[in-house]
């Protein structure tokens, strides 16, 4: 078995040597390090045995370093600086000072609803940080999170990868909308009327439209889709400028209602909501910067706009 006293110096050994060089007495050096004198002597003895050098000799009332100890001082101080600043700094994260770029994967809904709120909050607590929203698919998000290409993904993912961790943010409700002065549609619609009315549809919420089509088939109908688009943000304006109806997230409706002439239309069945989570890879679960960013996304994601009496869930 190896003799532990003959192993390479430990951080505590280097600190002991530097403290004694600077303070000159074992009493003061031990007090500086918060050690007993015997503990300090233990570390010095380890160094003496390891390098076969006395390190210090008494000169008057002080302990004077040998030439070897003097030569050891500079590299030992350099090692301690690396440990205390660079390595220890990896476990610290100061939002107020960081200029890090945080990368979040979102779809278009997240980009127009979540990202503006997130940027506002980031500017308040981390004014030098940067934000980089990126379009991401469910098929590629796990690889992007594992590689560090993305820090977090926020959205609805039916079957996330096993290596990903997640946190629930909120439930996304969906509503039916039409233009305010639609000539044939009032504040309510039957399923038969819904199936006979031309609509614009987005591929961003396939699970919702699958449910709607299933309900229509049960009643002998089907969706009358006249326009399909990947651009959810365009739908309120398309609806406002046409006789088309649409199913959109309730948060998108609230965001565009002041600038697009649209209204909610009550249906006889409640459109199912979907759960929105944030996802991150287990590899970065303990990273202080990632933890900070997750806490920010959670705080912003949990902000829910209160529903007015006219905007209650469908019954």
Short mmCIF file of C-alpha atoms in Angstrom, two decimals:
data_model
loop_
_atom_site.label_atom_id
_atom_site.label_comp_id
_atom_site.label_asym_id
_atom_site.label_seq_id
_atom_site.Cartn_x
_atom_site.Cartn_y
_atom_site.Cartn_z
CA UNK A 1 0.00 0.00 0.00
CA UNK A 2 1.26 3.50 -0.81
CA UNK A 3 2.30 5.72 2.08
CA UNK A 4 -0.15 8.68 2.06
CA UNK A 5 2.63 10.98 3.26
CA UNK A 6 4.57 10.31 0.05
CA UNK A 7 1.74 11.21 -2.31
CA UNK A 8 1.57 14.41 -4.34
CA UNK A 9 0.82 17.61 -2.43
CA UNK A 10 -2.76 18.41 -1.55
CA UNK A 11 -4.32 21.86 -1.71
CA UNK A 12 -4.20 22.08 2.08
CA UNK A 13 -0.45 21.28 2.01
CA UNK A 14 0.22 24.15 -0.40
CA UNK A 15 -1.87 26.54 1.67
CA UNK A 16 0.13 25.59 4.78
CA UNK A 17 3.47 26.34 3.09
CA UNK A 18 2.29 29.70 1.70
CA UNK A 19 0.75 30.76 5.00
CA UNK A 20 3.98 30.05 6.90
CA UNK A 21 6.08 31.90 4.30
CA UNK A 22 3.83 34.95 4.64
CA UNK A 23 3.28 34.91 8.41
CA UNK A 24 6.64 33.60 9.60
CA UNK A 25 5.34 31.72 12.65
CA UNK A 26 3.33 28.54 13.03
CA UNK A 27 0.96 30.26 15.45
CA UNK A 28 -0.04 33.05 13.06
CA UNK A 29 -0.13 30.76 10.00
CA UNK A 30 -2.41 28.28 11.79
CA UNK A 31 -4.69 31.11 12.94
CA UNK A 32 -4.94 32.44 9.37
CA UNK A 33 -5.98 29.03 8.04
CA UNK A 34 -8.31 28.25 10.93
CA UNK A 35 -6.23 25.20 11.91
CA UNK A 36 -4.62 23.98 15.07
CA UNK A 37 -0.84 24.16 15.18
CA UNK A 38 -0.63 20.37 15.10
CA UNK A 39 -2.82 20.25 11.97
CA UNK A 40 -0.60 22.82 10.28
CA UNK A 41 2.48 20.83 11.27
CA UNK A 42 0.91 17.69 9.76
CA UNK A 43 0.63 19.35 6.36
CA UNK A 44 4.18 20.71 6.56
CA UNK A 45 5.52 17.28 7.51
CA UNK A 46 3.81 15.74 4.48
CA UNK A 47 5.59 18.24 2.24
CA UNK A 48 8.95 17.71 3.92
CA UNK A 49 8.72 13.94 3.41
CA UNK A 50 7.45 14.27 -0.14
CA UNK A 51 10.30 16.57 -1.26
CA UNK A 52 13.00 15.54 1.24
CA UNK A 53 13.53 19.15 2.24
CA UNK A 54 13.08 20.82 5.66
CA UNK A 55 11.18 23.72 3.96
CA UNK A 56 11.66 26.02 6.98
CA UNK A 57 14.41 26.66 9.54
CA UNK A 58 14.18 28.84 12.62
CA UNK A 59 15.95 32.18 12.32
CA UNK A 60 15.45 34.22 15.49
CA UNK A 61 11.75 34.16 16.29
CA UNK A 62 10.66 33.41 12.72
CA UNK A 63 10.53 30.38 10.45
CA UNK A 64 12.58 31.20 7.35
CA UNK A 65 11.84 29.28 4.09
CA UNK A 66 14.56 27.20 2.48
CA UNK A 67 15.48 27.90 -1.14
CA UNK A 68 13.23 25.01 -2.16
CA UNK A 69 10.26 26.47 -0.25
CA UNK A 70 10.92 29.87 -1.80
CA UNK A 71 10.91 28.27 -5.26
CA UNK A 72 7.70 26.44 -4.40
CA UNK A 73 5.86 29.64 -3.42
CA UNK A 74 5.08 30.97 -6.90
CA UNK A 75 3.76 27.75 -8.50
CA UNK A 76 1.83 26.93 -5.30
CA UNK A 77 0.19 30.38 -5.36
CA UNK A 78 -0.65 29.89 -9.05
CA UNK A 79 -2.31 26.54 -8.33
CA UNK A 80 -4.35 28.04 -5.51
CA UNK A 81 -5.48 30.93 -7.71
CA UNK A 82 -6.76 28.47 -10.29
CA UNK A 83 -8.58 26.44 -7.65
CA UNK A 84 -10.06 29.42 -5.85
CA UNK A 85 -11.06 31.50 -8.87
CA UNK A 86 -11.41 29.45 -12.01
CA UNK A 87 -12.43 26.01 -10.68
CA UNK A 88 -14.45 27.26 -7.71
CA UNK A 89 -16.00 29.86 -10.00
CA UNK A 90 -17.63 27.08 -12.02
CA UNK A 91 -19.93 26.46 -9.06
CA UNK A 92 -20.86 30.14 -8.79
CA UNK A 93 -23.10 32.11 -11.11
CA UNK A 94 -23.93 35.80 -10.82
CA UNK A 95 -26.84 36.79 -13.09
CA UNK A 96 -26.05 40.48 -12.66
CA UNK A 97 -22.56 40.01 -14.16
CA UNK A 98 -22.99 37.25 -16.72
CA UNK A 99 -22.85 37.98 -20.46
CA UNK A 100 -23.81 34.42 -21.33
CA UNK A 101 -26.09 33.64 -24.25
CA UNK A 102 -29.04 31.51 -23.16
CA UNK A 103 -30.45 29.30 -25.90
CA UNK A 104 -34.09 28.21 -25.70
CA UNK A 105 -35.95 26.01 -28.16
CA UNK A 106 -39.53 27.14 -28.86
CA UNK A 107 -42.11 26.91 -31.60
CA UNK A 108 -43.83 29.98 -33.04
CA UNK A 109 -46.35 30.15 -30.21
CA UNK A 110 -43.57 30.17 -27.64
CA UNK A 111 -41.67 32.78 -29.67
CA UNK A 112 -44.55 35.27 -29.64
CA UNK A 113 -45.97 34.52 -26.17
CA UNK A 114 -43.13 33.31 -23.93
CA UNK A 115 -39.99 34.93 -25.38
CA UNK A 116 -41.05 38.60 -24.99
CA UNK A 117 -41.88 38.05 -21.30
CA UNK A 118 -38.66 36.10 -20.82
CA UNK A 119 -36.57 38.85 -22.42
CA UNK A 120 -38.20 41.46 -20.18
CA UNK A 121 -37.45 39.44 -17.04
CA UNK A 122 -33.91 38.65 -18.20
CA UNK A 123 -33.20 42.35 -18.72
CA UNK A 124 -34.23 43.02 -15.13
CA UNK A 125 -32.09 40.39 -13.40
CA UNK A 126 -29.31 39.66 -15.93
CA UNK A 127 -28.92 42.86 -17.98
CA UNK A 128 -25.78 41.74 -19.83
CA UNK A 129 -27.08 38.30 -20.79
CA UNK A 130 -28.31 37.47 -24.29
CA UNK A 131 -31.24 35.35 -25.42
CA UNK A 132 -31.29 33.15 -28.53
CA UNK A 133 -34.69 31.55 -29.28
CA UNK A 134 -34.47 28.72 -31.81
CA UNK A 135 -37.09 26.73 -33.68
CA UNK A 136 -36.80 23.08 -32.66
CA UNK A 137 -38.68 19.87 -33.39
CA UNK A 138 -39.54 17.04 -31.01
CA UNK A 139 -37.29 14.74 -33.07
CA UNK A 140 -34.15 16.85 -32.68
CA UNK A 141 -34.58 18.46 -29.25
CA UNK A 142 -32.97 15.65 -27.23
CA UNK A 143 -29.76 15.77 -29.30
CA UNK A 144 -29.68 19.58 -29.15
CA UNK A 145 -30.07 19.58 -25.37
CA UNK A 146 -27.49 16.82 -24.87
CA UNK A 147 -24.86 18.58 -27.00
CA UNK A 148 -25.43 21.96 -25.35
CA UNK A 149 -26.71 23.50 -28.57
CA UNK A 150 -29.79 24.39 -26.53
CA UNK A 151 -30.06 25.06 -22.80
CA UNK A 152 -33.81 24.50 -22.51
CA UNK A 153 -36.78 23.60 -24.69
CA UNK A 154 -40.22 24.96 -23.79
CA UNK A 155 -43.37 23.56 -25.32
CA UNK A 156 -45.64 20.54 -25.62
CA UNK A 157 -43.81 17.28 -26.31
CA UNK A 158 -46.04 14.16 -26.13
CA UNK A 159 -43.17 11.65 -25.78
CA UNK A 160 -39.95 13.25 -24.48
CA UNK A 161 -36.63 11.38 -24.50
CA UNK A 162 -35.77 9.40 -21.36
CA UNK A 163 -32.59 11.44 -20.75
CA UNK A 164 -34.58 14.68 -20.48
CA UNK A 165 -35.89 16.19 -17.29
CA UNK A 166 -38.98 18.38 -17.33
CA UNK A 167 -41.02 20.83 -15.29
CA UNK A 168 -44.66 21.74 -15.84
CA UNK A 169 -45.24 25.38 -16.75
CA UNK A 170 -48.95 25.72 -17.53
CA UNK A 171 -51.90 24.30 -19.46
CA UNK A 172 -52.51 25.85 -22.88
CA UNK A 173 -56.20 26.31 -23.64
CA UNK A 174 -57.60 26.57 -27.17
CA UNK A 175 -60.48 28.65 -28.46
CA UNK A 176 -62.50 29.03 -31.64
CA UNK A 177 -62.35 32.49 -33.24
CA UNK A 178 -64.14 34.34 -36.04
CA UNK A 179 -64.14 37.94 -37.20
CA UNK A 180 -66.25 40.22 -35.05
CA UNK A 181 -68.65 41.22 -37.81
CA UNK A 182 -68.97 37.76 -39.37
CA UNK A 183 -72.25 37.73 -41.33
CA UNK A 184 -73.32 34.24 -40.25
CA UNK A 185 -71.59 33.49 -36.94
CA UNK A 186 -72.61 34.90 -33.59
CA UNK A 187 -71.19 34.08 -30.18
CA UNK A 188 -71.97 30.34 -30.33
CA UNK A 189 -71.79 27.52 -32.87
CA UNK A 190 -73.09 23.97 -33.02
CA UNK A 191 -70.77 21.19 -34.14
CA UNK A 192 -72.74 20.94 -37.37
CA UNK A 193 -72.20 24.65 -38.03
CA UNK A 194 -68.53 24.33 -37.15
CA UNK A 195 -68.11 21.47 -39.64
CA UNK A 196 -69.82 23.46 -42.41
CA UNK A 197 -67.84 26.67 -41.89
CA UNK A 198 -64.59 27.13 -43.85
CA UNK A 199 -61.57 27.40 -41.59
CA UNK A 200 -57.87 28.12 -41.50
CA UNK A 201 -55.78 25.51 -39.76
CA UNK A 202 -52.22 25.29 -38.44
CA UNK A 203 -50.10 22.17 -38.25
CA UNK A 204 -48.55 23.32 -34.97
CA UNK A 205 -51.24 21.64 -32.83
CA UNK A 206 -51.96 18.27 -34.50
CA UNK A 207 -53.27 16.70 -31.29
CA UNK A 208 -55.97 19.38 -30.98
CA UNK A 209 -57.13 19.08 -34.57
CA UNK A 210 -57.12 15.29 -34.32
CA UNK A 211 -59.55 15.61 -31.38
CA UNK A 212 -61.74 18.09 -33.27
CA UNK A 213 -61.91 15.90 -36.37
CA UNK A 214 -62.75 12.89 -34.21
CA UNK A 215 -65.66 14.80 -32.62
CA UNK A 216 -66.94 15.87 -36.02
CA UNK A 217 -66.77 12.32 -37.38
CA UNK A 218 -68.83 11.12 -34.43
CA UNK A 219 -71.52 13.56 -35.55
CA UNK A 220 -71.24 12.68 -39.23
CA UNK A 221 -69.16 15.69 -40.28
CA UNK A 222 -65.61 16.78 -40.97
CA UNK A 223 -63.49 19.93 -40.93
CA UNK A 224 -63.87 22.20 -43.95
CA UNK A 225 -60.28 23.40 -44.20
CA UNK A 226 -59.75 26.09 -46.83
CA UNK A 227 -56.30 27.30 -45.80
CA UNK A 228 -53.38 25.71 -43.94
CA UNK A 229 -50.41 27.62 -42.57
CA UNK A 230 -47.45 27.06 -40.29
CA UNK A 231 -47.60 30.68 -39.14
CA UNK A 232 -49.82 30.81 -36.06
CA UNK A 233 -49.26 34.55 -35.66
CA UNK A 234 -50.85 35.17 -39.06
CA UNK A 235 -54.11 33.36 -38.26
CA UNK A 236 -55.82 36.17 -36.26
CA UNK A 237 -55.30 38.56 -39.19
CA UNK A 238 -56.44 35.98 -41.75
CA UNK A 239 -59.60 35.38 -39.73
CA UNK A 240 -60.21 39.12 -39.27
CA UNK A 241 -59.98 39.67 -43.03
CA UNK A 242 -62.16 36.74 -44.13
CA UNK A 243 -65.15 34.57 -43.28
CA UNK A 244 -62.85 31.76 -42.11
CA UNK A 245 -62.85 30.49 -38.54
CA UNK A 246 -59.92 28.99 -36.64
CA UNK A 247 -58.84 27.17 -33.50
CA UNK A 248 -55.96 29.01 -31.83
CA UNK A 249 -54.32 29.08 -28.36
CA UNK A 250 -56.18 31.27 -25.92
CA UNK A 251 -52.96 33.16 -25.15
CA UNK A 252 -52.59 34.01 -28.86
CA UNK A 253 -56.18 35.27 -28.89
CA UNK A 254 -55.50 37.57 -25.92
CA UNK A 255 -52.30 38.83 -27.51
CA UNK A 256 -53.84 39.71 -30.90
CA UNK A 257 -57.37 40.72 -29.90
CA UNK A 258 -56.41 44.41 -29.49
CA UNK A 259 -55.07 44.62 -33.06
CA UNK A 260 -57.14 42.04 -34.97
CA UNK A 261 -60.93 42.25 -35.24
CA UNK A 262 -61.67 38.77 -33.87
CA UNK A 263 -64.00 37.30 -31.29
CA UNK A 264 -64.36 34.03 -29.42
CA UNK A 265 -67.07 31.65 -30.54
CA UNK A 266 -68.44 29.27 -27.95
CA UNK A 267 -68.64 25.61 -28.95
CA UNK A 268 -70.81 22.91 -27.33
CA UNK A 269 -67.74 20.87 -26.33
CA UNK A 270 -64.71 21.96 -24.33
CA UNK A 271 -61.59 21.91 -26.49
CA UNK A 272 -58.96 19.92 -24.55
CA UNK A 273 -55.99 21.88 -23.23
CA UNK A 274 -52.40 20.65 -23.58
CA UNK A 275 -49.61 20.71 -20.99
CA UNK A 276 -46.61 22.94 -21.66
CA UNK A 277 -43.32 21.95 -20.00
CA UNK A 278 -39.74 23.07 -20.04
CA UNK A 279 -37.19 20.35 -20.79
CA UNK A 280 -33.45 20.09 -20.11
CA UNK A 281 -30.84 17.34 -20.27
CA UNK A 282 -29.79 15.54 -17.08
CA UNK A 283 -26.16 16.39 -17.93
CA UNK A 284 -26.73 20.06 -17.05
CA UNK A 285 -29.23 19.58 -14.22
CA UNK A 286 -26.75 20.88 -11.62
CA UNK A 287 -25.22 23.67 -13.69
CA UNK A 288 -25.81 26.99 -11.84
CA UNK A 289 -26.41 28.98 -15.03
CA UNK A 290 -28.89 26.42 -16.33
CA UNK A 291 -30.67 26.35 -12.96
CA UNK A 292 -30.97 30.14 -13.06
CA UNK A 293 -32.38 30.08 -16.59
CA UNK A 294 -34.85 27.33 -15.69
CA UNK A 295 -36.09 29.34 -12.72
CA UNK A 296 -36.62 32.32 -15.01
CA UNK A 297 -38.54 30.29 -17.60
CA UNK A 298 -40.66 28.77 -14.83
CA UNK A 299 -41.49 32.17 -13.35
CA UNK A 300 -42.48 33.57 -16.73
CA UNK A 301 -44.32 30.42 -17.81
CA UNK A 302 -46.45 30.41 -14.68
CA UNK A 303 -47.68 33.95 -15.32
CA UNK A 304 -51.24 33.47 -16.46
CA UNK A 305 -53.47 36.22 -17.81
CA UNK A 306 -56.75 36.33 -15.80
CA UNK A 307 -59.79 35.36 -17.81
CA UNK A 308 -62.57 37.93 -18.09
CA UNK A 309 -66.21 36.81 -17.61
CA UNK A 310 -66.64 36.61 -21.37
CA UNK A 311 -63.52 34.50 -21.84
CA UNK A 312 -64.35 31.56 -19.60
CA UNK A 313 -63.74 27.97 -20.71
CA UNK A 314 -66.31 26.46 -23.00
CA UNK A 315 -69.11 24.39 -21.54
#
